[in-house]
mmCIF file of C-alpha atoms in Angstrom:
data_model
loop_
_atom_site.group_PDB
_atom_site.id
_atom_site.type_symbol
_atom_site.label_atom_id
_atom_site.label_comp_id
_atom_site.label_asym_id
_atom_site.label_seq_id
_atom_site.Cartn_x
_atom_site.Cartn_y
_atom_site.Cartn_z
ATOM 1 C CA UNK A 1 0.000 0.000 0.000
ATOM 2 C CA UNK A 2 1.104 3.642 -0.627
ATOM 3 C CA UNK A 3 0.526 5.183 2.680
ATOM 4 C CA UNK A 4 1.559 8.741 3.742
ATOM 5 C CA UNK A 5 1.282 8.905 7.548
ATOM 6 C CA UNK A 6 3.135 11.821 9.963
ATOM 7 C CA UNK A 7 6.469 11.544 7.791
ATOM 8 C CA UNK A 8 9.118 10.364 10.095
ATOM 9 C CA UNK A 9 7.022 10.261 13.024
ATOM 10 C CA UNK A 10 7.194 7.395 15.719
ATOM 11 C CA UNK A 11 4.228 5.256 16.344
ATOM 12 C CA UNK A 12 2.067 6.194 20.038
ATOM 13 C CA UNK A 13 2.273 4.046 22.897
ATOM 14 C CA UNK A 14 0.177 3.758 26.188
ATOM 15 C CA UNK A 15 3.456 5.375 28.266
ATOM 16 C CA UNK A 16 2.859 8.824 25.870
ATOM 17 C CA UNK A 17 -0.807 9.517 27.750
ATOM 18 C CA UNK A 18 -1.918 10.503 24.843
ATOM 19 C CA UNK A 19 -5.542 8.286 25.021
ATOM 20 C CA UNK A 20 -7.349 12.099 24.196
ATOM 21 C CA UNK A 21 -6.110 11.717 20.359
ATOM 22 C CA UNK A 22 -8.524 10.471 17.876
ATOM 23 C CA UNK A 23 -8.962 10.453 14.532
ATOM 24 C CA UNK A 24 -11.730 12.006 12.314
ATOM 25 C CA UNK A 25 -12.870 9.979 9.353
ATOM 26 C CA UNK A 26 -16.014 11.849 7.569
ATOM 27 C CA UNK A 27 -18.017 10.106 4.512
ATOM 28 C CA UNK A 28 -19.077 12.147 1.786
ATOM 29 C CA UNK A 29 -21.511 10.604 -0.241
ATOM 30 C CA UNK A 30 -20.509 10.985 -4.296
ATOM 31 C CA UNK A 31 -22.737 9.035 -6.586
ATOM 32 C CA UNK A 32 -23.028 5.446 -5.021
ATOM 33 C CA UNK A 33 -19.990 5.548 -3.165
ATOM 34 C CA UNK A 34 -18.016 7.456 -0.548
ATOM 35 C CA UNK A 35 -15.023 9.651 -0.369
ATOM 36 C CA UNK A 36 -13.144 9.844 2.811
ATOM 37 C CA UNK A 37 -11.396 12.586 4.638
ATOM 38 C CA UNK A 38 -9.011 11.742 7.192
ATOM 39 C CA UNK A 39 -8.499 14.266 10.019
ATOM 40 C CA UNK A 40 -7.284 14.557 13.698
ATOM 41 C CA UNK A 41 -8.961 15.785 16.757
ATOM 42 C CA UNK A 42 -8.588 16.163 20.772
ATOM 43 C CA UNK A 43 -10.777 15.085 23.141
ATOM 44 C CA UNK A 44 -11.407 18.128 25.750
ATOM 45 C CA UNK A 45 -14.645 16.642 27.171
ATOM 46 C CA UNK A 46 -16.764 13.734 27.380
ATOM 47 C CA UNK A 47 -18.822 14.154 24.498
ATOM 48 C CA UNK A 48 -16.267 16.926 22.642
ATOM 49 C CA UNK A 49 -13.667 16.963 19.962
ATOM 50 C CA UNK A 50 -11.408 19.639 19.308
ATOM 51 C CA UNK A 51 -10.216 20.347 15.900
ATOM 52 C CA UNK A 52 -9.294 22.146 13.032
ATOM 53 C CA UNK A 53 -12.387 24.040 11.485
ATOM 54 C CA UNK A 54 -11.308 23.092 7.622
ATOM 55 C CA UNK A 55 -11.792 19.426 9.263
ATOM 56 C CA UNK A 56 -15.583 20.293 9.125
ATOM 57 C CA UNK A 57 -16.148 23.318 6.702
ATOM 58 C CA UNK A 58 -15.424 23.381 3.084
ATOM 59 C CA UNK A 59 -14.329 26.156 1.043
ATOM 60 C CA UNK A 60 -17.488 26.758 -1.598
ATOM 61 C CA UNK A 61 -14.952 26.404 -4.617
ATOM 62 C CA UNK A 62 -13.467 23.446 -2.778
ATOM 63 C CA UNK A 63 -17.001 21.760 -1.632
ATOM 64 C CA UNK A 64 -16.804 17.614 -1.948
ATOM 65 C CA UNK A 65 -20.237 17.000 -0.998
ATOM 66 C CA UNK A 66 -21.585 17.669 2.624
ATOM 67 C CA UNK A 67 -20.632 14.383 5.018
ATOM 68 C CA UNK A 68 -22.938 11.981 5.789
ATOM 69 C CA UNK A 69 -21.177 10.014 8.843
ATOM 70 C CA UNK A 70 -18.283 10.435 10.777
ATOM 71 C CA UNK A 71 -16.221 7.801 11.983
ATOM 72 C CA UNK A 72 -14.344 8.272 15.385
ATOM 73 C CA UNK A 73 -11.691 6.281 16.844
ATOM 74 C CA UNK A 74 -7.996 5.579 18.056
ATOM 75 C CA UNK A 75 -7.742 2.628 15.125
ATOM 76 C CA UNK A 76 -9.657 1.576 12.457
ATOM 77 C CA UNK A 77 -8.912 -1.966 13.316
ATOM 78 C CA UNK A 78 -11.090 -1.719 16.761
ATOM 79 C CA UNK A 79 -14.747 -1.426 16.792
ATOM 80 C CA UNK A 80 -15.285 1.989 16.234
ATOM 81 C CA UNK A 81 -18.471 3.670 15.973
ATOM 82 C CA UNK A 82 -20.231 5.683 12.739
ATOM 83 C CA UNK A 83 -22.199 9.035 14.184
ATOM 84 C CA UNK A 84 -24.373 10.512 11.401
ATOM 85 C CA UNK A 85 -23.366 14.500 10.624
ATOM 86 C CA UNK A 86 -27.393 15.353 11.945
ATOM 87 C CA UNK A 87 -26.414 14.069 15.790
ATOM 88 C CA UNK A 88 -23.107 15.965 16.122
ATOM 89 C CA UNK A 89 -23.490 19.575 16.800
ATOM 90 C CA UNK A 90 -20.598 21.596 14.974
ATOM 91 C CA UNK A 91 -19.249 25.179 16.013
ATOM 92 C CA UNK A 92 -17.057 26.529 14.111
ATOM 93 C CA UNK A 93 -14.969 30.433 15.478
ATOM 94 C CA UNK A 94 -16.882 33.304 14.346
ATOM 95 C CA UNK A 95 -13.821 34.958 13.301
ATOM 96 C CA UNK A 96 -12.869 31.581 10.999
ATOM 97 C CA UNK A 97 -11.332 32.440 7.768
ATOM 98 C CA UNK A 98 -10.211 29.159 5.452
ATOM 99 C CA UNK A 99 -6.871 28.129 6.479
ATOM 100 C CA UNK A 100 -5.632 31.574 7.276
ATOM 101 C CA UNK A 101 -7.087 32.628 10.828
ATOM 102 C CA UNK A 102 -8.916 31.059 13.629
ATOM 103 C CA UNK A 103 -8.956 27.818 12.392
ATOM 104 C CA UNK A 104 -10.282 26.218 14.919
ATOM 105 C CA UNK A 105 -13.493 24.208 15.907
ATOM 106 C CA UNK A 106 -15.344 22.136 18.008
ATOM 107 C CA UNK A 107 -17.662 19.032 17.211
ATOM 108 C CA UNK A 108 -20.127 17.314 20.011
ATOM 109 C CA UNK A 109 -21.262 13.911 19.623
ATOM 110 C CA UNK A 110 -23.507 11.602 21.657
ATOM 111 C CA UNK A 111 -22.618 10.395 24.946
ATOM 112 C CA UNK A 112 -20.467 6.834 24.892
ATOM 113 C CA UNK A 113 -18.765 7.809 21.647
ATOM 114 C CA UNK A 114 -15.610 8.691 23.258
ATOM 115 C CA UNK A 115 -16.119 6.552 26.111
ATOM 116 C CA UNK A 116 -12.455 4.757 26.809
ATOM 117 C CA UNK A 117 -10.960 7.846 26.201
ATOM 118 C CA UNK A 118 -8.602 10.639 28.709
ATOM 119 C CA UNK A 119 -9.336 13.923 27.931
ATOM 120 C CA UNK A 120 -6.659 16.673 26.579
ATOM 121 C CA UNK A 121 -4.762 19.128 29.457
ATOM 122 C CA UNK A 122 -5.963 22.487 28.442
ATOM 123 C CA UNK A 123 -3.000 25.114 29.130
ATOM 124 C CA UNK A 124 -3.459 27.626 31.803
ATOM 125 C CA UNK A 125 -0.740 29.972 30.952
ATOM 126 C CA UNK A 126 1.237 31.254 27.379
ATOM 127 C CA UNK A 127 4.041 28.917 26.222
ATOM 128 C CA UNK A 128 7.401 30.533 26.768
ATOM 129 C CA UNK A 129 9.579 29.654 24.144
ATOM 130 C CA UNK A 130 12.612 31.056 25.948
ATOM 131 C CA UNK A 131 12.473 28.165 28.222
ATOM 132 C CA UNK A 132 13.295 24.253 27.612
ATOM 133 C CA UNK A 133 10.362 22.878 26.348
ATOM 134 C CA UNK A 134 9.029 19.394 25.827
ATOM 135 C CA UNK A 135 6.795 19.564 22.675
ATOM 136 C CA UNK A 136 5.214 16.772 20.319
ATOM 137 C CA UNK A 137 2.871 17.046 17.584
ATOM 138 C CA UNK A 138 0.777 14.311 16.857
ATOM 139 C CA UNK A 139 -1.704 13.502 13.962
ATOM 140 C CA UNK A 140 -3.050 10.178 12.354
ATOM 141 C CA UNK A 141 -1.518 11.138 8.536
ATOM 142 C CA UNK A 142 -3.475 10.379 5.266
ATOM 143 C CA UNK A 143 -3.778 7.068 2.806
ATOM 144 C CA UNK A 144 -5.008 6.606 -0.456
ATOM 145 C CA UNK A 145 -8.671 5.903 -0.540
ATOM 146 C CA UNK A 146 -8.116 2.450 -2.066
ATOM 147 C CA UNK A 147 -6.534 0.897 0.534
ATOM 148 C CA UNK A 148 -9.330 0.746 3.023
ATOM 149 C CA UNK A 149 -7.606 2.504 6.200
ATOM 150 C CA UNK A 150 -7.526 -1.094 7.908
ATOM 151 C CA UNK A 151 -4.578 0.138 9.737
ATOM 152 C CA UNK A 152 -4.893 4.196 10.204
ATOM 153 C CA UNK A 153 -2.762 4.851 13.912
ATOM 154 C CA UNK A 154 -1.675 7.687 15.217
ATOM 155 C CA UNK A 155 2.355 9.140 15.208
ATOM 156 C CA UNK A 156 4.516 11.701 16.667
ATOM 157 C CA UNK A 157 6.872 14.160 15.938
ATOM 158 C CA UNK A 158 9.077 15.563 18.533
ATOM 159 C CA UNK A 159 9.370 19.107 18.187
ATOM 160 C CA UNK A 160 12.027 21.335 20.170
ATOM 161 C CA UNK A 161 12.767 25.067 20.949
ATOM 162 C CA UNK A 162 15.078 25.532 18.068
ATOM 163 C CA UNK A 163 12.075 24.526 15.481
ATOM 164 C CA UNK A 164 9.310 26.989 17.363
ATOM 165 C CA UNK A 165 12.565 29.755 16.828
ATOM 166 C CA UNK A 166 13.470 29.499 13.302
ATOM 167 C CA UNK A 167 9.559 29.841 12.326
ATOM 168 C CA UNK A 168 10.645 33.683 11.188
ATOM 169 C CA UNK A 169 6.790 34.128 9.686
ATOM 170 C CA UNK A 170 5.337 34.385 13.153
ATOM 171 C CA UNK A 171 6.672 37.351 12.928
ATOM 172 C CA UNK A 172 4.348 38.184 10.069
ATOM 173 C CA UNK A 173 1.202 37.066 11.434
ATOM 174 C CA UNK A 174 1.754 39.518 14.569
ATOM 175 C CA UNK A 175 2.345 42.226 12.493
ATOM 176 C CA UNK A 176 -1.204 41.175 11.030
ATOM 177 C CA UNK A 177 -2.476 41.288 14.758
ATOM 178 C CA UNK A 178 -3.049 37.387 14.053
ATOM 179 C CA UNK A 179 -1.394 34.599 17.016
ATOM 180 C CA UNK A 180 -0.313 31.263 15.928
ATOM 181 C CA UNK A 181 1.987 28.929 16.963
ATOM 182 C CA UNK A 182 5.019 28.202 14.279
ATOM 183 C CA UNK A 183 7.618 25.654 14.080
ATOM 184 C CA UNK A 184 9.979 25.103 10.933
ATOM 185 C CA UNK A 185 10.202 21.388 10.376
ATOM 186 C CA UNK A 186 13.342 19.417 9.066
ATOM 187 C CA UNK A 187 13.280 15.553 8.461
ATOM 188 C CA UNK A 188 9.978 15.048 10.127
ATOM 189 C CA UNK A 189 6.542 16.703 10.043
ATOM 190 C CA UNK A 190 2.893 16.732 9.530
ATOM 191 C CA UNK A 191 1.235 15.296 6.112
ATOM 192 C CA UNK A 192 -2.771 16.049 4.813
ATOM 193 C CA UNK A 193 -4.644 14.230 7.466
ATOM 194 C CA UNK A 194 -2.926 15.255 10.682
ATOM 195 C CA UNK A 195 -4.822 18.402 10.256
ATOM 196 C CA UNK A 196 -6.456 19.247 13.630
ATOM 197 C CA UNK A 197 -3.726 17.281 15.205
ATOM 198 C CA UNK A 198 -2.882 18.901 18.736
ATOM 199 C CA UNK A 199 0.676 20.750 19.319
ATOM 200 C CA UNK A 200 1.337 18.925 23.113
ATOM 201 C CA UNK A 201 3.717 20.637 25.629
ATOM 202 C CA UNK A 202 4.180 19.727 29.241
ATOM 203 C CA UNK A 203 1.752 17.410 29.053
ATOM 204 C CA UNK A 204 -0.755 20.863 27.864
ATOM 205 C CA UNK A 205 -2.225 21.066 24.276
ATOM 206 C CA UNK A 206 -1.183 24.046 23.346
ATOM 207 C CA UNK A 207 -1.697 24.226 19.492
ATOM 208 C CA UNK A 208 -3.940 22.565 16.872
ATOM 209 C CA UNK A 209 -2.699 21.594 13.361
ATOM 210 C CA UNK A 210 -3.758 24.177 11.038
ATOM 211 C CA UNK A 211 -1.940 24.601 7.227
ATOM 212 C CA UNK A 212 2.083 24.848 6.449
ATOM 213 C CA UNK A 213 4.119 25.596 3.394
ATOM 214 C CA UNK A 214 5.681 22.159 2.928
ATOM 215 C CA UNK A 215 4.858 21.897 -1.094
ATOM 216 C CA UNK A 216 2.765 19.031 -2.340
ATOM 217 C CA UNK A 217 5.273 16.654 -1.413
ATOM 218 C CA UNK A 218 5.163 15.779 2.351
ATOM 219 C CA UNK A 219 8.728 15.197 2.647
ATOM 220 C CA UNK A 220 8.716 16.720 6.509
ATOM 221 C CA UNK A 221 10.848 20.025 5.479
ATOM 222 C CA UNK A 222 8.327 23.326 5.485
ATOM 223 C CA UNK A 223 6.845 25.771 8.025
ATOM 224 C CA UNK A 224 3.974 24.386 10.280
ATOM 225 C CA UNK A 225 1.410 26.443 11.402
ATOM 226 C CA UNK A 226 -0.665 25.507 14.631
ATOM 227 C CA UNK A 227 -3.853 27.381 15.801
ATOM 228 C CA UNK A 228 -2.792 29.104 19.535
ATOM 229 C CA UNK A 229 -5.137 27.091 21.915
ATOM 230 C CA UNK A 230 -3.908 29.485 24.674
ATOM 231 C CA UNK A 231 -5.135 32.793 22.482
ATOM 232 C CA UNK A 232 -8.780 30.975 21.906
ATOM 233 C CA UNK A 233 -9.076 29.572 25.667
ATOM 234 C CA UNK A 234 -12.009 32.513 25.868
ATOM 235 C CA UNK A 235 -13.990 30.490 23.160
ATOM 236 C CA UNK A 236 -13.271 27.402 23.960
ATOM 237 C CA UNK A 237 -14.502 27.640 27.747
ATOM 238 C CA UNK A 238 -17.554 29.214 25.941
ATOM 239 C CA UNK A 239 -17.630 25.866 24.140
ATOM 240 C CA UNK A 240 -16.734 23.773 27.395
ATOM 241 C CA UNK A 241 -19.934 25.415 29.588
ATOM 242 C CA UNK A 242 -22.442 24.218 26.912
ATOM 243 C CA UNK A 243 -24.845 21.429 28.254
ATOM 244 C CA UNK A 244 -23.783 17.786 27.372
ATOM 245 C CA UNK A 245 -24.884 16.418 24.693
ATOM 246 C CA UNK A 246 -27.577 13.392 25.724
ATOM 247 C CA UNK A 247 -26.924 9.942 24.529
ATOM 248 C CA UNK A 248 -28.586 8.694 21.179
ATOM 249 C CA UNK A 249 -27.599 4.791 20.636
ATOM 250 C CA UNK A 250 -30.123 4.894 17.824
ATOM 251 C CA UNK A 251 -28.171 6.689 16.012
ATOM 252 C CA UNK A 252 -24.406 5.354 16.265
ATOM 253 C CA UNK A 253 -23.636 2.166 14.592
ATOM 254 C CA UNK A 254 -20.727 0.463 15.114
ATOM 255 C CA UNK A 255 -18.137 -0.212 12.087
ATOM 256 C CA UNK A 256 -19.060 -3.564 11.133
ATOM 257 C CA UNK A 257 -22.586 -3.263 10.766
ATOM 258 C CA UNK A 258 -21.611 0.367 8.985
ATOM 259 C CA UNK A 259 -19.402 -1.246 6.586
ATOM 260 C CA UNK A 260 -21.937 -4.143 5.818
ATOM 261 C CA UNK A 261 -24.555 -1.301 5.325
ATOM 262 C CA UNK A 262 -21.998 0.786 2.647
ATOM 263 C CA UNK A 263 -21.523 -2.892 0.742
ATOM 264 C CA UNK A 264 -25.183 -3.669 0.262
ATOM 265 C CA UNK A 265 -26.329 0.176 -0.733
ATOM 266 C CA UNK A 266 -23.482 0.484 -3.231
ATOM 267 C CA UNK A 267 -24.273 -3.098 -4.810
ATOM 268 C CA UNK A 268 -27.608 -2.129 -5.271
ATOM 269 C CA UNK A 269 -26.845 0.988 -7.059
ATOM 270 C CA UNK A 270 -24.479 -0.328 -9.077
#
């Protein structure tokens, strides 16, 4: 298989603490069949996902057909559950504009969706880059849609102060009254897929995966950009004090009867 994951990056293991990372499969119907997007989100409460908003909005001259089902998990190979798009409730930041500001968002889903899973250290203070940090960025990568994402898993890229200071285009974005977190990668870094992905330090998320000049060729060399959780903790508590959402069983299916369900409606359209 021709498989483009985090390029370079280490598979997870239990001893990271890293449970809160999941990925974000949506199905977009097209004809009689589906197209898949691969994203990554953070768990930040029981029933909510933190992510990148281009995860869950698409530009109008880039639209591929509104999703039908999401698929949310830590592999494809366990038995993961299928949440149709009308039970999740979606909010995206007001001040959103396509992979250039604020791209950030949050999804909630049913109760018992993300049950198994630890939930993402929000930060409580700026990250000071003058100081020895412990930084990893994480995302679940991108495949070919032939290949059936039987094996989609999470990997990490360590990412140190010497990365955060040769970013020079932060510099930019201030200038445009605009905060993001920026690291310039070398040898390993994110590929399309690990969008959303969270930026972890100290144990904190402190950025999610946003866009990056790395060229069409995910080779791990490039600028990263990363959505400042820190600068958007006033929306996200917003977010956080919402009522949970209630559980709907009738509406999650697990993967197997899911994928059963895609055979037999695509071989009767065919």
């Amino acid at each position: 298989y021709f498989q483009i994951k985090m390029y370079s990056g280490i598979a997870l293991n239990v001893s990271d603490n890293l449970n809160f990372v999941v990925f974000f499969l949506t199905f977009h119907p097209v004809g009689n069949m589906y197209m898949r997007k691969v994203c990554t989100a953070s768990v930040i409460r029981e029933d909510m996902l933190l992510l990148a908003a281009h995860c869950v909005v698409q530009p109008e001259d880039h639209v591929i057909g509104v999703p039908s089902w999401v698929q949310i998990g830590h592999k494809t190979t366990e038995r993961t559950k299928f949440v149709p798009v009308h039970s999740l409730e979606i909010s995206v930041h007001p001040k959103y504009v396509y992979k250039m500001k604020y791209d950030i968002a949050v999804v909630k889903v049913p109760l018992g969706v993300l049950s198994g899973r630890t939930m993402a250290r929000l930060p409580r203070a700026p990250l000071l880059l003058y100081q020895n940090i412990d930084c990893v960025m994480v995302g679940f990568g991108w495949k070919t849609p032939d290949d059936g994402m039987e094996y989609l898993q999470a990997t990490k890229v360590i990412v140190n102060e010497v990365m955060f200071r040769n970013c020079t285009l932060k510099i930019l974005y201030q200038m445009l009254g605009i905060s993001i977190l920026c690291t310039k990668m070398s040898g390993a870094g994110p590929c399309p897929g690990d969008s959303g992905g969270p930026l972890v330090c100290g144990g904190s998320l402190y950025g999610v995966l946003s866009r990056g000049l790395v060229g069409e060729i995910c080779n791990g060399e490039g600028l990263v950009i990363y959505e400042d959780v820190m600068e958007n903790m006033g929306w996200i508590k917003k977010q956080l004090s919402s009522e949970l959402m209630q559980k709907d069983s009738s509406q999650v299916m697990t993967s197997h009867f899911f994928i059963t369900m895609c055979i037999v409606f695509i071989t009767i359209n065919i």
